Tab-separated table of C-alpha atoms in Angstrom:
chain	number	residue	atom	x	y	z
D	1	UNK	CA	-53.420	3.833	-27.168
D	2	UNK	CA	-50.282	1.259	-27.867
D	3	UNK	CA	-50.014	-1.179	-25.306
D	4	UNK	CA	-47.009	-2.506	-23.954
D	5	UNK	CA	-45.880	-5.794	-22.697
D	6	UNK	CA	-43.809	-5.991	-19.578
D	7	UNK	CA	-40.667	-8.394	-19.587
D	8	UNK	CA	-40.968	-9.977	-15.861
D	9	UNK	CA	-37.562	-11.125	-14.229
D	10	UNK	CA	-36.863	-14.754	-14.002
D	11	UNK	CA	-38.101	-16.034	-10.555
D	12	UNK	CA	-35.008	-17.019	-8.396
D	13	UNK	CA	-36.012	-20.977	-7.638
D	14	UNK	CA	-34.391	-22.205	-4.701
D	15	UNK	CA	-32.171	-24.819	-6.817
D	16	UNK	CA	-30.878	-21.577	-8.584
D	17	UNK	CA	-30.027	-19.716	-5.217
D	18	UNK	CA	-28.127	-22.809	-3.934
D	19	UNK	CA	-26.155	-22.995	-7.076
D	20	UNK	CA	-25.223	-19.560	-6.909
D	21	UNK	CA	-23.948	-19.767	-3.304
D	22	UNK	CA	-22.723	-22.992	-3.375
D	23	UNK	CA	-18.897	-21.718	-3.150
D	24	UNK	CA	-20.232	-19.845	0.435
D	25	UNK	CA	-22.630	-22.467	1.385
D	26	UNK	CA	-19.795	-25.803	1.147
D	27	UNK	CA	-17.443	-23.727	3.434
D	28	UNK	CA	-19.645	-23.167	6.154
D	29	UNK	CA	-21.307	-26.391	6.086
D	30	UNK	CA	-17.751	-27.709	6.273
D	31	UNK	CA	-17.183	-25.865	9.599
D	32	UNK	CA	-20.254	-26.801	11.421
D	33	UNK	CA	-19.191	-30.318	10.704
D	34	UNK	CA	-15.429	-30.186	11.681
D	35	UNK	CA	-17.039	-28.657	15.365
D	36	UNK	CA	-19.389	-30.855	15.415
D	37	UNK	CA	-17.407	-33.375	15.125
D	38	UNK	CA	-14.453	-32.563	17.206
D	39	UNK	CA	-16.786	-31.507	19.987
D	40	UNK	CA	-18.070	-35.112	20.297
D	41	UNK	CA	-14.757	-36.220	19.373
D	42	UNK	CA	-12.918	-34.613	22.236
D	43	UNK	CA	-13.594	-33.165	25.439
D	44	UNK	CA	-11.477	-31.059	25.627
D	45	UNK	CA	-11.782	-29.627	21.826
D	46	UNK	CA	-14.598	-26.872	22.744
D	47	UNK	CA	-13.503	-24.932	25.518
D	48	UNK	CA	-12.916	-21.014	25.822
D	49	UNK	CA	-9.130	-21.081	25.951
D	50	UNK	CA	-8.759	-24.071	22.759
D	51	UNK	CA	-10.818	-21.396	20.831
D	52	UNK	CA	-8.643	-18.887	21.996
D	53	UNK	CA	-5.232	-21.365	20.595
D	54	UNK	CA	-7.071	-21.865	17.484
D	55	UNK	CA	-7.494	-17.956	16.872
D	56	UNK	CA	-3.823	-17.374	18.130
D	57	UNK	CA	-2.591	-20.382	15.775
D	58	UNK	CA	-4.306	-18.949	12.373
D	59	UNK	CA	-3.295	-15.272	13.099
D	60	UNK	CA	-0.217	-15.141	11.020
D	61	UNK	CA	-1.786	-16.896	8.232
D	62	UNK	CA	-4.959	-14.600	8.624
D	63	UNK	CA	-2.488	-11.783	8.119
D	64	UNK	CA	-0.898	-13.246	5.094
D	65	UNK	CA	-4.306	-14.491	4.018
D	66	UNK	CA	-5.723	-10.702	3.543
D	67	UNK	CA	-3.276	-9.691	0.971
D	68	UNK	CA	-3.617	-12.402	-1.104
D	69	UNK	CA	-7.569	-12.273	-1.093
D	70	UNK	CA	-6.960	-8.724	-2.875
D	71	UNK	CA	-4.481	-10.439	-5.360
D	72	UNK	CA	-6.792	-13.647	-5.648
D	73	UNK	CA	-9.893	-10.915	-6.009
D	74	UNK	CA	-7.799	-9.115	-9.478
D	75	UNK	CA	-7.657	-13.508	-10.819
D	76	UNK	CA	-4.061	-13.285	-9.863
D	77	UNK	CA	-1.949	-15.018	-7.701
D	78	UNK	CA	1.153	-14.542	-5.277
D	79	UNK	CA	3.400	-17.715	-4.587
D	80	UNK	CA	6.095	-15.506	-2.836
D	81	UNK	CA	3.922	-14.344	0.166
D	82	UNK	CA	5.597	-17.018	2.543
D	83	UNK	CA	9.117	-15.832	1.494
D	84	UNK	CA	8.565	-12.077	1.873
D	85	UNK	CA	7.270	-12.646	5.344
D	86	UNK	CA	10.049	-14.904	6.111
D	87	UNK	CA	12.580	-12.049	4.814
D	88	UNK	CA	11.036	-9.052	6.766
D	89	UNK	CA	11.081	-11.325	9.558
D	90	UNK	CA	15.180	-11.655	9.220
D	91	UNK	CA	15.469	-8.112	8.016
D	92	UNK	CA	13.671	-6.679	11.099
D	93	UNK	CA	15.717	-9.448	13.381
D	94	UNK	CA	19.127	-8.421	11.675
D	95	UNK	CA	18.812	-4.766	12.185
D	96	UNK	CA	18.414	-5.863	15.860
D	97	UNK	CA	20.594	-6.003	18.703
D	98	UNK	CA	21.279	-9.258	19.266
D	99	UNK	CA	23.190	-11.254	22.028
D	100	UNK	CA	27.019	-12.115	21.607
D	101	UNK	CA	26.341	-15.332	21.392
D	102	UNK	CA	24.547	-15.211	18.335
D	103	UNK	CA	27.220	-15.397	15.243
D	104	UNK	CA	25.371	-13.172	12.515
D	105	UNK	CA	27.206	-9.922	11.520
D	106	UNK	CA	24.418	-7.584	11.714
D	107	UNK	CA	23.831	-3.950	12.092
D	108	UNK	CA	22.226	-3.174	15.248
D	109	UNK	CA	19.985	0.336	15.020
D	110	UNK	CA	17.297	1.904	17.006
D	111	UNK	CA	14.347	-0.440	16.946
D	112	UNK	CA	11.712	2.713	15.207
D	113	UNK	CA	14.530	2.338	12.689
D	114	UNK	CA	15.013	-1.369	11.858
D	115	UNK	CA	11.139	-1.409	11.763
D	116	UNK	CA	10.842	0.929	9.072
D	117	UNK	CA	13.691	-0.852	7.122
D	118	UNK	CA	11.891	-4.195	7.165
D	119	UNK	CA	8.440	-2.199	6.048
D	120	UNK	CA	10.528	-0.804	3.227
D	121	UNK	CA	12.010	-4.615	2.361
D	122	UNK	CA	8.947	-5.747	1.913
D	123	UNK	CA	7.157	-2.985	0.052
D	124	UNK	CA	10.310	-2.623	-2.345
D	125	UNK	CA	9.528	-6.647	-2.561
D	126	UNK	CA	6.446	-6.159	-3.510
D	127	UNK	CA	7.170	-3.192	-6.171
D	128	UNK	CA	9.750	-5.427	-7.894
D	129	UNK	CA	7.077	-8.048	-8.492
D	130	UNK	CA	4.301	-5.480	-9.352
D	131	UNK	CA	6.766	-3.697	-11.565
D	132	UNK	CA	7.742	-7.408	-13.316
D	133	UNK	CA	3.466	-8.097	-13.828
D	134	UNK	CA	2.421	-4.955	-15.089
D	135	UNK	CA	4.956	-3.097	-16.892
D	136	UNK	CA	7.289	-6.202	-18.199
D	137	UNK	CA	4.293	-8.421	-18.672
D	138	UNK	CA	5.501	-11.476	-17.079
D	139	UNK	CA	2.756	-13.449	-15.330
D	140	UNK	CA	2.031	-13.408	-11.911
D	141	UNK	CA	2.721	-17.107	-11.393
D	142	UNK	CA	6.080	-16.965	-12.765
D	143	UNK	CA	7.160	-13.934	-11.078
D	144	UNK	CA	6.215	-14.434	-7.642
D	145	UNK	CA	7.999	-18.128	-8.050
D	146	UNK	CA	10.844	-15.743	-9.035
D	147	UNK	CA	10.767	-13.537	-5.914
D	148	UNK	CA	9.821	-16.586	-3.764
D	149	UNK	CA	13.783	-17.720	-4.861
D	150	UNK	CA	14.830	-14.136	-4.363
D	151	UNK	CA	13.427	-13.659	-1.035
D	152	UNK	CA	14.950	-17.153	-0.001
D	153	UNK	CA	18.170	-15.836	-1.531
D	154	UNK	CA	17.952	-12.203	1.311
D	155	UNK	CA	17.194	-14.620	4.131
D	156	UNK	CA	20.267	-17.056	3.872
D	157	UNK	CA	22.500	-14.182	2.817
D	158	UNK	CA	21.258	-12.606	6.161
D	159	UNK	CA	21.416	-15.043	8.396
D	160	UNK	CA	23.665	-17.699	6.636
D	161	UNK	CA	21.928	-20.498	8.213
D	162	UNK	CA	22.376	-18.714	11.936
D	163	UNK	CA	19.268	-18.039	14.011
D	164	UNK	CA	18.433	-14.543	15.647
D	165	UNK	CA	16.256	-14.045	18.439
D	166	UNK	CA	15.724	-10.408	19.231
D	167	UNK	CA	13.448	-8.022	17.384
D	168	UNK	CA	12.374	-4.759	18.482
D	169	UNK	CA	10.297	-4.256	21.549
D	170	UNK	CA	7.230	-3.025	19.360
D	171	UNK	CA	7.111	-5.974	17.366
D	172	UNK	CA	7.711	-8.284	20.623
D	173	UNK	CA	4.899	-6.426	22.625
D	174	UNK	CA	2.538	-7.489	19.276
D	175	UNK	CA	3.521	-10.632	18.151
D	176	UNK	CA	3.844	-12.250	21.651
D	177	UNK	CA	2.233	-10.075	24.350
D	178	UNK	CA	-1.415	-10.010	25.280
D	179	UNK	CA	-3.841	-7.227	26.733
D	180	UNK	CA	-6.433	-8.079	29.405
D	181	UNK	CA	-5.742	-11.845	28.401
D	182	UNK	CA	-6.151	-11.703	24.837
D	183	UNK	CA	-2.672	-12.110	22.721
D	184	UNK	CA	-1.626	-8.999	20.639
D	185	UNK	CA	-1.162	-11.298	17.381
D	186	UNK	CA	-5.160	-11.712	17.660
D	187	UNK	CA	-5.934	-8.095	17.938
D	188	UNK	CA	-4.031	-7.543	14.804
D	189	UNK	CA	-5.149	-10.139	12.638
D	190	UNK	CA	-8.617	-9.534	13.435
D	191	UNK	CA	-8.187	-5.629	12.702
D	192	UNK	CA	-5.777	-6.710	9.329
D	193	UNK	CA	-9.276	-8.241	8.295
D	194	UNK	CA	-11.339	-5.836	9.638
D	195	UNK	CA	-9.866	-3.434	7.483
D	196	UNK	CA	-9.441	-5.837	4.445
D	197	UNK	CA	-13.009	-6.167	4.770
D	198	UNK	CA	-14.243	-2.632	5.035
D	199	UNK	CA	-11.917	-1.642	1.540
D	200	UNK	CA	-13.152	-4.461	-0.420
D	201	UNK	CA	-16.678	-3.648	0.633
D	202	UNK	CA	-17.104	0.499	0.936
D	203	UNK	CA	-14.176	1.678	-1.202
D	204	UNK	CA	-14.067	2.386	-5.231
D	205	UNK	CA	-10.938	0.634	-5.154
D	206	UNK	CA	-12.907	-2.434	-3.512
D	207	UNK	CA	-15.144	-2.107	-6.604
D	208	UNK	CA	-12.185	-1.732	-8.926
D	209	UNK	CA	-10.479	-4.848	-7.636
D	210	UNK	CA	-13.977	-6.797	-8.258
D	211	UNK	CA	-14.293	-5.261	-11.813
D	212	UNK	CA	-10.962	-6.118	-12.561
D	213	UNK	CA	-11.315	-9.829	-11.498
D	214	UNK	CA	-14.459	-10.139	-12.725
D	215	UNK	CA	-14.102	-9.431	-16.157
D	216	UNK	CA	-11.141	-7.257	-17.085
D	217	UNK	CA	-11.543	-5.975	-20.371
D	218	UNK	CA	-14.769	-4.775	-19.195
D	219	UNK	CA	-13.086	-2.743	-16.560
D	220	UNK	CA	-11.036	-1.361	-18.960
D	221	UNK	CA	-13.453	0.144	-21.462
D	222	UNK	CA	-15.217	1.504	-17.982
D	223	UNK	CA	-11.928	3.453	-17.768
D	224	UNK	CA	-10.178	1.577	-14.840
D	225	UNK	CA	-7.169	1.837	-14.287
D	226	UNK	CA	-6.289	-2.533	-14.731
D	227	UNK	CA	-2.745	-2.145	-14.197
D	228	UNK	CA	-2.665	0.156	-11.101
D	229	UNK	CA	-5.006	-1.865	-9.380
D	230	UNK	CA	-3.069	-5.039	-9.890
D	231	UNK	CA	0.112	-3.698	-8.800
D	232	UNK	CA	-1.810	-2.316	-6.090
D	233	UNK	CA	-3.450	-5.529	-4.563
D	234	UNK	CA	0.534	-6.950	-5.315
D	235	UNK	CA	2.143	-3.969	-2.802
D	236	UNK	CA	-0.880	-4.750	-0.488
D	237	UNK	CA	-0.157	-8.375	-0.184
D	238	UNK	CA	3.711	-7.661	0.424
D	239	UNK	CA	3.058	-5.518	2.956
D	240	UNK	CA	0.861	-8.043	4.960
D	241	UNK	CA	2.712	-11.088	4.253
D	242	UNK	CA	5.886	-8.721	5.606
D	243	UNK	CA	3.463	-7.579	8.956
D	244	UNK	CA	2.768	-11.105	9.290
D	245	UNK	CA	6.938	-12.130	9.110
D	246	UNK	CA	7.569	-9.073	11.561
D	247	UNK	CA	5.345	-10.674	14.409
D	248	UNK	CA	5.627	-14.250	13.437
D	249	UNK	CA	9.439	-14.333	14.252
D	250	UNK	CA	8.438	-12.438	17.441
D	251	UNK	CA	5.546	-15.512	17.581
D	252	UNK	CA	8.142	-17.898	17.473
D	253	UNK	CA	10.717	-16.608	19.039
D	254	UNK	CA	13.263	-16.772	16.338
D	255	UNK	CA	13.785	-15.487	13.205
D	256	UNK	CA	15.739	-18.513	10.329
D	257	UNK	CA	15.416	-19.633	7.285
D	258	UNK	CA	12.403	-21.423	5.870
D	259	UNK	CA	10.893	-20.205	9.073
D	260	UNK	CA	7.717	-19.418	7.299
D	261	UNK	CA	7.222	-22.910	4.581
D	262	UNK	CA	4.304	-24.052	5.691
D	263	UNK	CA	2.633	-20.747	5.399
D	264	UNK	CA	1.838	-20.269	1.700
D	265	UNK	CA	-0.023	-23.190	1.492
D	266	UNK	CA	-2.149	-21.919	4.226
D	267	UNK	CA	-2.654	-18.914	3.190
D	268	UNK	CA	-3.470	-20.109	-0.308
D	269	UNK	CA	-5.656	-22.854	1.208
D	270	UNK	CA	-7.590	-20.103	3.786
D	271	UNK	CA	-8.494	-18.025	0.426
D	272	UNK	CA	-9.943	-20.901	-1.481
D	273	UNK	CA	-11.024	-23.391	0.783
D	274	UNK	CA	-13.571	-20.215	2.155
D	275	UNK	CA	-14.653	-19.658	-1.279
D	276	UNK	CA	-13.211	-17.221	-3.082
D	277	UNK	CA	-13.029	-17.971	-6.739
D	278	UNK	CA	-9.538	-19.011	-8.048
D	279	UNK	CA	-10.597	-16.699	-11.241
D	280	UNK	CA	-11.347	-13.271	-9.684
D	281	UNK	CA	-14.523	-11.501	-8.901
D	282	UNK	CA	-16.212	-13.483	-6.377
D	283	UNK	CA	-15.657	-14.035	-2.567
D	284	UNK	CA	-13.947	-11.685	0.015
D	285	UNK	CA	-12.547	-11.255	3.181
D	286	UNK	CA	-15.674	-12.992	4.840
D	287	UNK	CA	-14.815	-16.121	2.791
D	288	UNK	CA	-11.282	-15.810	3.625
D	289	UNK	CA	-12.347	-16.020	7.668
D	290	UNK	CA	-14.667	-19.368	6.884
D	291	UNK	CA	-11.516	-21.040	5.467
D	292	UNK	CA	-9.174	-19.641	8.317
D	293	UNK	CA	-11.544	-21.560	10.596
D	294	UNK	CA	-12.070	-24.608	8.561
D	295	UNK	CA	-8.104	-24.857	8.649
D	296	UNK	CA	-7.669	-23.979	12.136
D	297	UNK	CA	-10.587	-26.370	13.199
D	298	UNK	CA	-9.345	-28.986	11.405
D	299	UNK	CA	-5.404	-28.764	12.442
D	300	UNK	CA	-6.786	-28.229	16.139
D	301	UNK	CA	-8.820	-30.863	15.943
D	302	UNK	CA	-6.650	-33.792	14.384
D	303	UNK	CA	-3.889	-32.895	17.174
D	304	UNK	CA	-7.020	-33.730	20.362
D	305	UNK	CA	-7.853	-37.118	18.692
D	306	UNK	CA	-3.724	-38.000	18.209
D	307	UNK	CA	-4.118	-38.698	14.943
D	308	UNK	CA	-0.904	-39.217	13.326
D	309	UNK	CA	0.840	-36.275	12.034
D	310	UNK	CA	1.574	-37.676	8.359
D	311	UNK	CA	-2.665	-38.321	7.907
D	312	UNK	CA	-2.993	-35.086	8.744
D	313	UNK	CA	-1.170	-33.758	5.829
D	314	UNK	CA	-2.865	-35.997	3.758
D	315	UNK	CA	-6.278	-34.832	5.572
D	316	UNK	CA	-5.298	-31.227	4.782
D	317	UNK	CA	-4.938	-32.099	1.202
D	318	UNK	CA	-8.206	-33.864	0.777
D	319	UNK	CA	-9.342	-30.718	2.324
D	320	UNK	CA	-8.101	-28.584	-0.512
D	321	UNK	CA	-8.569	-30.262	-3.351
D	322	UNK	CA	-12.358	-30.933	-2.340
D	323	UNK	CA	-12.575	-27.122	-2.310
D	324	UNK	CA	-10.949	-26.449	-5.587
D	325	UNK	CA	-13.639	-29.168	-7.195
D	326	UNK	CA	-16.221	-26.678	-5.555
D	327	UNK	CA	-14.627	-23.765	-6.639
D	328	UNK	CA	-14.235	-24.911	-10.406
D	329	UNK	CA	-17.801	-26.397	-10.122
D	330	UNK	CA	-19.288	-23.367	-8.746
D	331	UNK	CA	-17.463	-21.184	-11.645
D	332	UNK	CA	-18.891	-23.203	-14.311
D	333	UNK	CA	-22.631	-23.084	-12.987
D	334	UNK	CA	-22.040	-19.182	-12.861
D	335	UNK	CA	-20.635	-18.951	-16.519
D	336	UNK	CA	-23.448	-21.784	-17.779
D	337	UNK	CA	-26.352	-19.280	-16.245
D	338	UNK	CA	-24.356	-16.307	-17.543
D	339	UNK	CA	-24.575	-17.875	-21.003
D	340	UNK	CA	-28.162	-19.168	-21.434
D	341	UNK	CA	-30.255	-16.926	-23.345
């Protein structure tokens, strides 16, 4: 009788588990303290209807924040997801009946129609860039920063440097209405995520999206399709970052140029700042919620203590670059334990 020798698994110390989790654990840690500290801070900072501004102020970026989790996921990235939203917004606005005293030479249609017109905007958007990064080979980064200038180019072409103020009553009901109390803009973002969420976690194309990120040659020698899923995740961020202009000029009121700015860097910082890794693989829409808070918290926050507005951009960027320490930090720990024998 031969015997055998059984190889035992390496215990999991709890020094190893906090290293692995680090890029969820920092997030969340950072959250408790921003309430924490605003709580004491202000008493007026944690009340029922502040939470309810700070859920109502992140919406749009939430929005814009899903689709780029999926590109982020694939270890890609999308710098023209403020400037499609911004577009759609115009598009949808143009195709609008406006008021005579607004001096924009649009073409007023049914509102079913100029809805569908600014879905197809932004999906063609989004096919010109997937179509540039997957069959043409040019790299995300430069190609988004392309369409970020092209997009730009559709809204002051549009608009000429006018402002519009109607949009359909669909998008008007959503992006500025409210149900029992509770804003429409909420409602969506919270089922955009809902449903980012539940594909990333329960789909094959979830899977696929964290093969591909994850290690990409491996995915293709598994027989994945690399380049569908990336142009994929590309059409799926259009799409939300076009949702997201739709109700935001309906948020605001308005729909001009550079309407959106601001909103790429939040929607960049929401992804990372939560955790998910700039290099694909690892995080997901439950990361992407932590750093929609930590932002929201923290922009809330600064405005009930009066600090002045030019340290809080400066805070904000502390902020981020503290997370993308973690972030690189927590991606070398992963490839160090990876590589030890």
């Amino acid at each position: 009788m031969t015997s055998t020798s059984e190889v035992k698994a390496p215990r999991l110390t709890a020094g190893h588990w906090f290293r692995n989790q680090l890029g969820n654990i920092a997030p969340f840690l950072t959250l408790l303290f921003l309430v924490v500290f605003f709580s004491f801070a202000s008493s007026s900072f944690l009340s029922f209807g502040n939470m309810q501004n700070i859920l109502q102020q992140v919406s749009i970026t939430a929005i814009i924040a899903v689709g780029l989790t999926f590109v982020i996921l694939t270890a890609e990235i999308d710098l023209s997801v403020a400037s499609v939203a911004n577009a759609t917004g115009i598009v949808v606005a143009f195709f609008t009946l406006q008021d005579a005293s607004v001096n924009i030479a649009n073409i007023p249609l049914a509102g079913g129609f100029a809805i569908i017109l600014a879905i197809f905007t932004c999906l063609a958007l989004g096919g010109i860039t997937a179509m540039g990064v997957t069959r043409i080979g040019i790299p995300s980064f430069i190609m988004t920063l392309a369409m970020m200038q092209i997009c730009d180019g559709i809204s002051a072409m549009l608009v000429r440097g006018q402002i519009a103020y109607n949009v359909p009553w669909l998008i008007g009901k959503l992006g500025a209405g409210s149900i029992f109390g509770i804003p429409w803009l909420i409602i969506v973002a919270a089922l955009a995520l809902l449903i980012g969420h539940v594909v990333l976690t329960y789909t094959r194309f979830g899977r696929y999206i964290y093969m591909v990120g994850g290690n990409r040659e491996a995915a293709e020698y598994s027989g994945v399709n690399v380049k569908l899923i990336i142009a994929a995740v590309l059409m799926i961020s259009a799409f939300c970052s076009g949702l997201a202009g739709m109700l935001g000029v309906a948020y605001f009121g308005s729909a001009q140029q550079n309407e959106f700015g601001t909103y790429l860097l939040d929607a960049i910082a929401a992804v990372v700042v939560g955790g998910t890794s700039l290099f694909g693989g690892r995080g997901g829409i439950g990361n992407t919620i932590i750093g929609l808070f930590v932002l929201g918290v923290l922009n809330n926050g600064l405005d009930h203590i009066n600090i002045d507005s030019f340290l809080k951009i400066l805070i904000r960027g502390l902020i981020l670059l503290a997370a993308l320490i973690i972030n690189i930090y927590a991606e070398r720990l992963r490839v160090s334990r990876s590589a030890a024998p």
